[in-house]
Amino acid sequence: MEKRQVLFVNLRRIEREGLESLLAARRLGYEVVLLGRSLPPFAAPLVTAFYQVDTYDRATALAAARDVAGRYDIAGVPSFTEVDVQLVAAIAAELGLPGMTTDAALKARNKYHMKQGLQDMRDVLPTYHRVRNLTELRTAVRDIGLPAVIKPTGASGSKGIFELRDEDDLEAAVEQLEKIARPQFDAVFQQFGAEFIVEEYLEGEELSVEGLIAGGEPHVVMVTDKLTSAPYHLELQHVMPSALPSDVLAEVQATTVQIVSALGFDNCAFHLEAKWGPRGMKFIEVAARPAGDYIVSHLVPLSCGIDYFANVVRIAVGAPLELEPDRDLHAGLRFVLADRSGRFEGLGGIEDVCADPGYPYFFLEHPVGTEVTLPPASFGLQRVAAVCARHVNRAGLDALLSDVDCLVSARVTVAETALA
Ligand SMILES: Nc1ncnc2c1ncn2[C@@H]1O[C@H](COP(=O)(O)OP(=O)(O)OP(=O)(O)O)[C@@H](O)[C@H]1O
Ligand SMILES: [Mg+2]
């Protein structure tokens, strides 16, 4: 029988995740047609046809998708990437395939519209305001108080998260954000640009919820404990399943289901971020695509055996989900950070990690030789490697992950001109 195709719109930036998404489609018996800005060499053997298009130009990309649909038997358009959530929704609607509404896709992409869409759930929201300049920020902070957090409405990957602890921080944050929130700094800013949301600072344990929603029915697959760095909130460690007490987890899961339903999410993966603190669960954001940082591509299969990416493809083609866990293990991942700016020369101690069966995967985040800079000059370069660990219990997993800090170090050499 002739194979059908699924249409991918770009690939996830992390190649290991992009590879896993392509392999998931193939496991289910589909060929992949890729519409995107580029075809990375690793993907070429797994892609039946590649259509190069500027996916930030929605009309052109939509026309290209129509053309693809005329040539191939497209069974679904899975959503794997953050910036393409709205385009994927538009393509699915155009081709009559499972997808989400334009309105839900906007709420998924813009942190301000997202929070506006949850006005009936004020208990879980921080106080927040949308701001575009210092004057608006000052007014907003009078209402919210300090500490607060200001961040772009349409970014991801912890680009431009600024804590505001005292009045003097306001001007500095706006100055930095105005530099960052431009398409020249990062293409993610093409759509919403220099638009920011300022929120009260939430205290508590950070967590994320990995789920899937198909035909209007949400499923929580996993709750993950998260650690972030100070002060720029880079994600440092993810551990699953969460060690929060079972009654807390039940509340987190129920609130998550209410949130994704209230936002109108459908036929997508979701990745919700929240804090559990003195006032219960407080919502940070939810994305309508799979989690990054290897959370669902690698950690979920290691921990419970659910093939999360295959389910993302199943949703897109309208096939029943397969959500039965086949194991009950603890999995986690810890990032190795550069402690200074300079040339990334490799890692010390990696042989020990590779020799230890407790660490099933090790990932380099950048090629050796990359010039790394630290936040706020750049937000995507400080994490140079990631080490994944697995154990039958949480204490064992925690020990493996904390050993990573002792075992592995990033070698960074500082240019002599910088020292002079
Ligand atoms: N109101 C808040 N209070 C406390 N911490 C916050 C708040 N908002 C954001 N943070 C911190 O900053 C991190 C990143 O924020 P957010 O998730 O909104 O941005 P993002 O760019 O989408 O990040 P990512 O893509 O890495 O998830 C959060 O995970 C959290 O650690
Ligand atoms: Mg986030």
Coordinates of C-alpha atoms and ligand atoms in Angstrom, one line a residue:
M1 CA 0.0 0.0 0.0
E2 CA 1.2 3.5 -0.7
K3 CA 2.4 5.3 2.4
R4 CA 0.7 8.4 3.5
Q5 CA 2.6 11.5 4.7
V6 CA 2.6 13.8 7.6
L7 CA 3.5 17.5 7.1
F8 CA 6.1 18.8 9.6
V9 CA 6.5 22.6 9.8
N10 CA 10.2 23.1 10.8
L11 CA 12.0 20.9 13.2
R12 CA 12.8 21.4 16.8
R13 CA 16.0 23.4 17.2
I14 CA 17.7 20.7 19.2
E15 CA 18.7 18.1 16.6
R16 CA 18.2 15.1 18.9
E17 CA 14.6 16.2 19.4
G18 CA 14.1 16.9 15.7
L19 CA 15.5 13.4 14.9
E20 CA 13.2 11.7 17.5
S21 CA 10.2 13.5 16.0
L22 CA 11.0 12.3 12.5
L23 CA 11.6 8.8 13.8
A24 CA 8.2 8.8 15.6
A25 CA 6.4 9.6 12.3
R26 CA 8.3 6.8 10.7
R27 CA 7.5 4.3 13.5
L28 CA 3.8 4.9 12.8
G29 CA 4.3 4.2 9.1
Y30 CA 4.2 7.7 7.8
E31 CA 6.6 9.5 5.5
V32 CA 7.5 13.1 6.3
V33 CA 7.1 16.1 4.1
L34 CA 9.0 19.1 5.7
L35 CA 8.0 22.7 5.2
G36 CA 10.6 24.9 6.7
R37 CA 13.4 27.4 6.6
S38 CA 16.1 24.8 6.2
L39 CA 16.7 21.1 6.0
P40 CA 19.4 20.1 8.5
P41 CA 21.7 17.4 7.1
F42 CA 20.8 14.9 9.8
A43 CA 17.1 15.1 8.7
A44 CA 17.6 14.7 5.0
P45 CA 17.5 10.9 4.9
L46 CA 14.2 10.9 6.9
V47 CA 12.4 13.5 4.8
T48 CA 10.6 12.5 1.6
A49 CA 10.3 16.0 0.3
F50 CA 11.5 19.4 1.6
Y51 CA 9.8 22.7 0.7
Q52 CA 11.9 25.7 1.7
V53 CA 9.8 28.6 2.8
D54 CA 10.1 31.5 5.2
T55 CA 7.7 30.2 7.8
Y56 CA 7.5 33.6 9.5
D57 CA 5.6 34.7 6.3
R58 CA 2.3 33.0 7.1
A59 CA 0.6 33.7 3.8
T60 CA 3.5 32.3 1.7
A61 CA 3.8 29.3 4.0
L62 CA 0.1 28.6 3.9
A63 CA 0.2 28.7 0.1
A64 CA 3.2 26.2 0.1
A65 CA 1.2 23.9 2.4
R66 CA -1.7 24.0 0.0
D67 CA 0.6 23.1 -2.8
V68 CA 2.0 20.1 -0.8
A69 CA -1.5 18.9 -0.1
G70 CA -2.1 18.8 -3.8
R71 CA 0.9 16.5 -4.4
Y72 CA 0.8 14.3 -1.3
D73 CA -1.7 12.4 0.7
I74 CA -1.2 14.4 3.9
A75 CA -2.7 12.7 7.0
G76 CA -1.9 15.3 9.6
V77 CA 0.2 18.3 10.6
P78 CA 1.8 17.7 14.0
S79 CA 2.9 20.7 16.0
F80 CA 6.4 20.3 17.4
T81 CA 7.8 23.8 17.5
E82 CA 6.8 26.9 19.5
V83 CA 7.0 29.6 16.9
D84 CA 5.0 27.6 14.4
V85 CA 2.0 26.9 16.6
Q86 CA -0.2 29.5 14.8
L87 CA 0.9 28.5 11.3
V88 CA 0.3 24.8 12.0
A89 CA -3.2 25.6 13.3
A90 CA -3.9 27.6 10.1
I91 CA -2.6 24.8 7.9
A92 CA -4.7 22.1 9.7
A93 CA -7.8 24.3 9.3
E94 CA -7.1 24.8 5.6
L95 CA -6.6 21.1 5.0
G96 CA -9.4 19.9 7.2
L97 CA -7.1 18.1 9.6
P98 CA -7.1 17.9 13.4
G99 CA -5.8 21.1 14.8
M100 CA -6.6 24.0 17.1
T101 CA -8.5 27.3 16.6
T102 CA -6.8 30.5 15.6
D103 CA -7.8 32.0 18.9
A104 CA -6.4 29.2 21.0
A105 CA -3.1 29.3 19.0
L106 CA -2.7 33.0 19.7
K107 CA -3.3 32.4 23.4
A108 CA -0.6 29.7 23.3
R109 CA 1.9 32.0 21.7
N110 CA 1.4 35.2 23.6
K111 CA 1.8 35.3 27.4
Y112 CA -0.4 38.3 27.8
H113 CA -3.3 36.9 25.7
M114 CA -2.9 33.6 27.5
K115 CA -3.4 35.2 30.9
Q116 CA -6.3 37.3 29.6
G117 CA -7.9 34.0 28.5
L118 CA -7.8 32.8 32.1
Q119 CA -9.6 35.6 33.8
D120 CA -12.1 33.1 35.3
M121 CA -9.2 31.4 37.1
R122 CA -7.7 34.4 38.8
D123 CA -6.7 32.4 41.9
V124 CA -4.0 30.6 39.9
L125 CA -2.7 33.7 38.1
P126 CA 0.0 36.2 39.3
T127 CA -1.0 39.8 39.2
Y128 CA 0.2 41.0 35.7
H129 CA 0.1 43.9 33.2
R130 CA 1.2 44.3 29.6
V131 CA 3.8 47.0 29.2
R132 CA 5.7 48.5 26.3
N133 CA 8.0 51.1 27.9
L134 CA 9.5 52.4 31.2
T135 CA 6.5 54.7 32.0
E136 CA 4.0 51.8 31.6
L137 CA 6.3 49.6 33.7
R138 CA 6.5 52.1 36.5
T139 CA 2.7 52.4 36.6
A140 CA 2.3 48.6 36.5
V141 CA 4.8 48.0 39.3
R142 CA 2.9 50.5 41.5
D143 CA 0.0 48.0 41.3
I144 CA 1.9 44.7 41.4
G145 CA 4.6 45.7 43.9
L146 CA 8.2 44.2 44.1
P147 CA 9.6 41.7 43.6
A148 CA 8.3 41.3 40.1
V149 CA 9.4 39.6 36.8
I150 CA 9.3 41.3 33.4
K151 CA 9.6 39.2 30.2
P152 CA 8.7 39.5 26.5
T153 CA 5.1 38.3 25.7
G154 CA 6.1 36.2 22.7
A155 CA 9.5 34.6 23.4
S156 CA 10.5 31.2 24.7
G157 CA 13.7 29.6 25.9
S158 CA 14.1 31.9 28.8
K159 CA 15.2 34.8 26.6
G160 CA 14.9 38.0 28.5
I161 CA 13.5 37.1 31.9
F162 CA 14.4 39.9 34.3
E163 CA 13.7 40.0 38.0
L164 CA 12.8 43.4 39.4
R165 CA 13.8 43.6 43.1
D166 CA 14.0 47.3 43.6
E167 CA 13.0 50.5 41.8
D168 CA 16.5 50.9 40.2
D169 CA 16.0 47.5 38.4
L170 CA 13.1 48.9 36.2
E171 CA 15.1 51.1 34.0
A172 CA 18.0 48.6 33.5
A173 CA 15.5 45.9 32.6
V174 CA 13.7 48.0 30.0
E175 CA 17.0 49.0 28.5
Q176 CA 18.1 45.4 28.2
L177 CA 14.8 44.2 26.9
E178 CA 14.7 46.9 24.2
K179 CA 18.0 45.5 23.0
I180 CA 16.9 41.9 23.1
A181 CA 13.3 42.0 21.9
R182 CA 14.2 42.6 18.2
P183 CA 14.2 40.2 15.3
Q184 CA 17.9 41.0 14.7
F185 CA 18.7 39.5 18.2
D186 CA 16.4 36.5 17.8
A187 CA 13.8 35.7 15.1
V188 CA 11.3 34.7 17.8
F189 CA 10.7 38.5 18.2
Q190 CA 9.4 39.0 14.6
Q191 CA 5.8 38.6 15.7
F192 CA 5.2 40.4 19.0
G193 CA 8.5 42.4 19.2
A194 CA 9.0 44.8 22.1
E195 CA 5.9 43.9 24.0
F196 CA 6.4 42.8 27.6
I197 CA 4.4 41.3 30.5
V198 CA 5.3 42.2 34.1
E199 CA 4.1 39.8 36.8
E200 CA 4.3 39.6 40.6
Y201 CA 7.2 37.3 41.6
L202 CA 5.9 33.8 42.4
E203 CA 7.6 31.9 45.2
G204 CA 7.6 28.1 45.4
E205 CA 8.7 24.8 43.8
E206 CA 8.9 25.0 40.0
L207 CA 7.2 22.3 38.0
S208 CA 6.0 21.5 34.5
V209 CA 3.2 19.3 33.3
E210 CA 3.6 17.3 30.1
G211 CA 0.3 16.4 28.5
L212 CA -1.6 15.7 25.3
I213 CA -5.1 16.8 24.2
A214 CA -7.0 15.1 21.5
G215 CA -10.6 15.6 20.4
G216 CA -11.1 18.0 23.4
E217 CA -9.9 15.5 25.9
P218 CA -6.8 16.4 28.0
H219 CA -4.4 13.8 29.3
V220 CA -1.6 14.5 31.8
V221 CA 1.3 12.3 31.0
M222 CA 3.9 13.5 33.6
V223 CA 4.6 16.1 36.2
T224 CA 8.3 17.2 36.2
D225 CA 10.2 19.0 39.0
K226 CA 12.3 21.8 37.6
L227 CA 15.3 23.8 38.9
T228 CA 16.3 27.2 37.3
S229 CA 19.4 29.3 37.7
A230 CA 19.5 32.7 39.4
P231 CA 19.0 35.4 38.3
Y232 CA 18.1 34.7 34.7
H233 CA 16.0 31.6 35.2
L234 CA 17.8 29.3 32.8
E235 CA 16.5 25.8 33.2
L236 CA 19.1 23.8 35.1
Q237 CA 17.5 20.4 35.9
H238 CA 14.4 18.4 35.2
V239 CA 13.4 15.4 37.2
M240 CA 10.4 13.1 36.8
P241 CA 8.0 11.9 38.2
S242 CA 7.6 14.9 40.5
A243 CA 8.3 14.3 44.2
L244 CA 5.4 16.5 45.3
P245 CA 2.9 14.8 47.6
S246 CA 0.1 12.9 45.9
D247 CA -2.7 15.3 46.9
V248 CA -0.7 18.3 45.5
L249 CA -0.1 16.4 42.3
A250 CA -3.8 15.6 42.0
E251 CA -4.6 19.4 42.4
V252 CA -1.8 20.3 39.9
Q253 CA -3.3 17.8 37.4
A254 CA -6.9 19.0 37.8
T255 CA -5.9 22.7 37.5
T256 CA -3.8 21.9 34.4
V257 CA -6.8 20.3 32.8
Q258 CA -9.0 23.3 33.6
I259 CA -6.3 25.7 32.2
V260 CA -5.8 24.0 28.8
S261 CA -9.6 23.6 28.5
A262 CA -10.2 27.3 29.3
L263 CA -7.7 28.3 26.7
G264 CA -9.4 26.2 24.1
F265 CA -6.3 24.1 23.4
D266 CA -7.1 21.0 21.3
N267 CA -5.3 18.4 19.2
C268 CA -1.9 19.3 20.5
A269 CA 0.8 18.4 23.0
F270 CA 1.0 20.8 25.9
H271 CA 3.8 21.8 28.3
L272 CA 2.6 23.8 31.3
E273 CA 4.9 25.6 33.8
A274 CA 3.8 26.6 37.3
K275 CA 5.0 27.0 40.8
W276 CA 3.7 25.2 43.9
G277 CA 4.0 27.6 46.8
P278 CA 2.4 28.9 50.0
R279 CA -0.7 29.9 48.0
G280 CA -1.1 26.7 46.1
M281 CA -0.5 26.3 42.4
K282 CA 0.4 29.5 40.5
F283 CA 0.5 29.5 36.7
I284 CA 3.5 30.7 34.7
E285 CA 2.7 29.7 31.2
V286 CA 1.5 26.8 28.9
A287 CA 2.8 26.0 25.5
A288 CA 0.8 24.1 22.8
R289 CA 3.7 21.9 21.8
P290 CA 5.9 19.3 23.4
A291 CA 8.4 20.3 26.1
G292 CA 12.0 20.8 25.1
D293 CA 15.1 20.1 27.1
Y294 CA 14.8 16.4 26.1
I295 CA 11.9 16.2 28.6
V296 CA 9.4 14.4 26.4
S297 CA 11.7 13.1 23.7
H298 CA 14.0 11.2 26.1
L299 CA 13.0 11.5 29.8
V300 CA 9.3 10.5 29.5
P301 CA 10.1 7.3 27.6
L302 CA 12.9 6.5 30.1
S303 CA 10.7 7.1 33.1
C304 CA 7.3 5.5 32.1
G305 CA 7.8 4.1 28.6
I306 CA 5.1 6.3 26.9
D307 CA 6.1 7.2 23.4
Y308 CA 5.2 10.8 23.7
F309 CA 6.3 12.0 20.2
A310 CA 4.5 9.1 18.6
N311 CA 1.4 10.3 20.4
V312 CA 1.9 13.8 19.0
V313 CA 1.8 12.3 15.5
R314 CA -1.3 10.2 16.5
I315 CA -3.1 13.4 17.5
A316 CA -2.3 15.0 14.2
V317 CA -3.7 12.1 12.2
G318 CA -6.7 11.5 14.5
A319 CA -5.5 8.1 15.6
P320 CA -6.2 6.8 19.2
L321 CA -3.5 7.7 21.7
E322 CA -1.4 5.0 23.5
L323 CA -0.9 6.2 27.0
E324 CA -0.3 3.0 29.0
P325 CA 3.0 3.2 31.0
D326 CA 5.1 0.1 30.9
R327 CA 7.6 1.0 33.7
D328 CA 7.9 3.1 36.8
L329 CA 11.4 4.6 36.9
H330 CA 12.9 8.0 37.8
A331 CA 14.6 10.0 35.1
G332 CA 16.2 13.4 35.1
L333 CA 18.6 15.7 33.3
R334 CA 21.1 18.2 34.5
F335 CA 22.7 20.9 32.4
V336 CA 26.4 21.7 32.5
L337 CA 27.0 25.5 32.5
A338 CA 29.9 27.6 31.2
D339 CA 31.1 29.7 34.2
R340 CA 32.5 32.5 32.0
S341 CA 32.4 33.8 28.4
G342 CA 35.0 32.5 26.0
R343 CA 35.7 29.6 23.6
F344 CA 34.0 26.4 24.6
E345 CA 36.8 23.8 24.4
G346 CA 35.0 20.7 25.6
L347 CA 34.2 19.0 28.9
G348 CA 36.3 17.7 31.7
G349 CA 35.2 14.4 33.3
I350 CA 32.9 13.2 30.6
E351 CA 34.6 9.8 30.4
D352 CA 33.4 9.0 33.9
V353 CA 29.8 9.8 32.9
C354 CA 30.0 7.7 29.8
A355 CA 31.4 4.8 31.8
D356 CA 28.6 4.9 34.4
P357 CA 25.4 3.0 33.4
G358 CA 23.3 5.4 35.6
Y359 CA 23.7 7.9 32.8
P360 CA 22.0 6.7 29.6
Y361 CA 22.5 9.9 27.5
F362 CA 24.9 12.7 27.3
F363 CA 24.2 15.7 24.9
L364 CA 26.5 18.5 23.8
E365 CA 24.5 21.7 23.4
H366 CA 27.0 23.4 21.1
P367 CA 29.9 22.2 19.0
V368 CA 33.3 22.4 20.6
G369 CA 34.8 25.7 19.4
T370 CA 31.7 27.8 19.9
E371 CA 32.2 31.2 21.4
V372 CA 29.9 31.2 24.4
T373 CA 28.6 34.3 26.2
L374 CA 26.6 34.5 29.3
P375 CA 23.2 36.2 30.0
P376 CA 22.2 38.9 29.5
A377 CA 24.5 39.1 26.4
S378 CA 23.0 35.8 25.2
F379 CA 20.5 33.4 26.7
G380 CA 21.1 30.3 24.6
L381 CA 24.8 29.6 25.1
Q382 CA 25.6 29.2 28.7
R383 CA 24.2 25.6 28.9
V384 CA 27.0 23.7 27.0
A385 CA 26.0 20.1 27.8
A386 CA 23.3 18.0 29.4
V387 CA 23.6 14.7 31.2
C388 CA 20.6 12.4 31.6
A389 CA 20.3 10.0 34.5
R390 CA 17.9 7.2 35.4
H391 CA 17.4 5.2 38.6
V392 CA 14.8 3.0 40.3
N393 CA 14.2 5.5 43.1
R394 CA 14.3 9.3 43.5
A395 CA 17.1 9.4 46.1
G396 CA 19.4 7.4 43.7
L397 CA 18.5 9.7 40.8
D398 CA 19.1 12.8 42.9
A399 CA 22.6 11.5 43.8
L400 CA 23.4 10.8 40.2
L401 CA 22.3 14.3 39.1
S402 CA 24.2 16.1 41.9
D403 CA 27.3 14.0 41.0
V404 CA 27.2 15.6 37.5
D405 CA 28.4 18.9 39.0
C406 CA 31.4 17.2 40.6
L407 CA 32.2 14.9 37.6
V408 CA 31.8 17.2 34.6
S409 CA 33.1 20.7 34.0
A410 CA 32.9 23.0 31.0
R411 CA 36.3 24.0 29.6
V412 CA 36.1 27.6 28.4
T413 CA 39.2 29.7 27.5
V414 CA 39.1 33.4 27.6
A415 CA 40.5 35.3 24.6
E416 CA 43.7 37.2 25.5
T417 CA 42.2 40.4 24.1
A418 CA 39.3 40.0 26.6
L419 CA 41.8 39.6 29.5
A420 CA 43.9 42.6 28.5
Ligands
LIG1 N1 6.0 35.5 37.7 C1 7.1 34.8 37.9 N2 7.6 34.6 39.2 C2 8.7 33.9 39.4 N3 9.4 33.3 38.4 C3 9.0 33.5 37.2 C4 7.9 34.2 36.8 N4 7.7 34.2 35.5 C5 8.8 33.5 35.0 N5 9.6 33.1 36.0 C6 10.8 32.3 35.9 O1 11.3 32.4 34.6 C7 11.2 31.2 33.8 C8 10.9 31.5 32.4 O2 9.7 32.1 32.3 P1 8.7 31.8 31.1 O3 8.4 30.3 31.1 O4 7.5 32.7 31.2 O5 9.5 32.2 29.9 P2 10.0 31.4 28.6 O6 10.9 32.3 27.8 O7 8.8 30.9 27.9 O8 10.9 30.2 29.2 P3 11.1 28.7 28.7 O9 10.8 28.6 27.2 O10 12.5 28.5 29.1 O11 10.0 28.0 29.5 C9 10.2 30.4 34.6 O12 10.4 29.0 34.4 C10 10.4 30.8 36.0 O13 11.6 30.2 36.5
MG2 MG 8.6 28.8 30.0

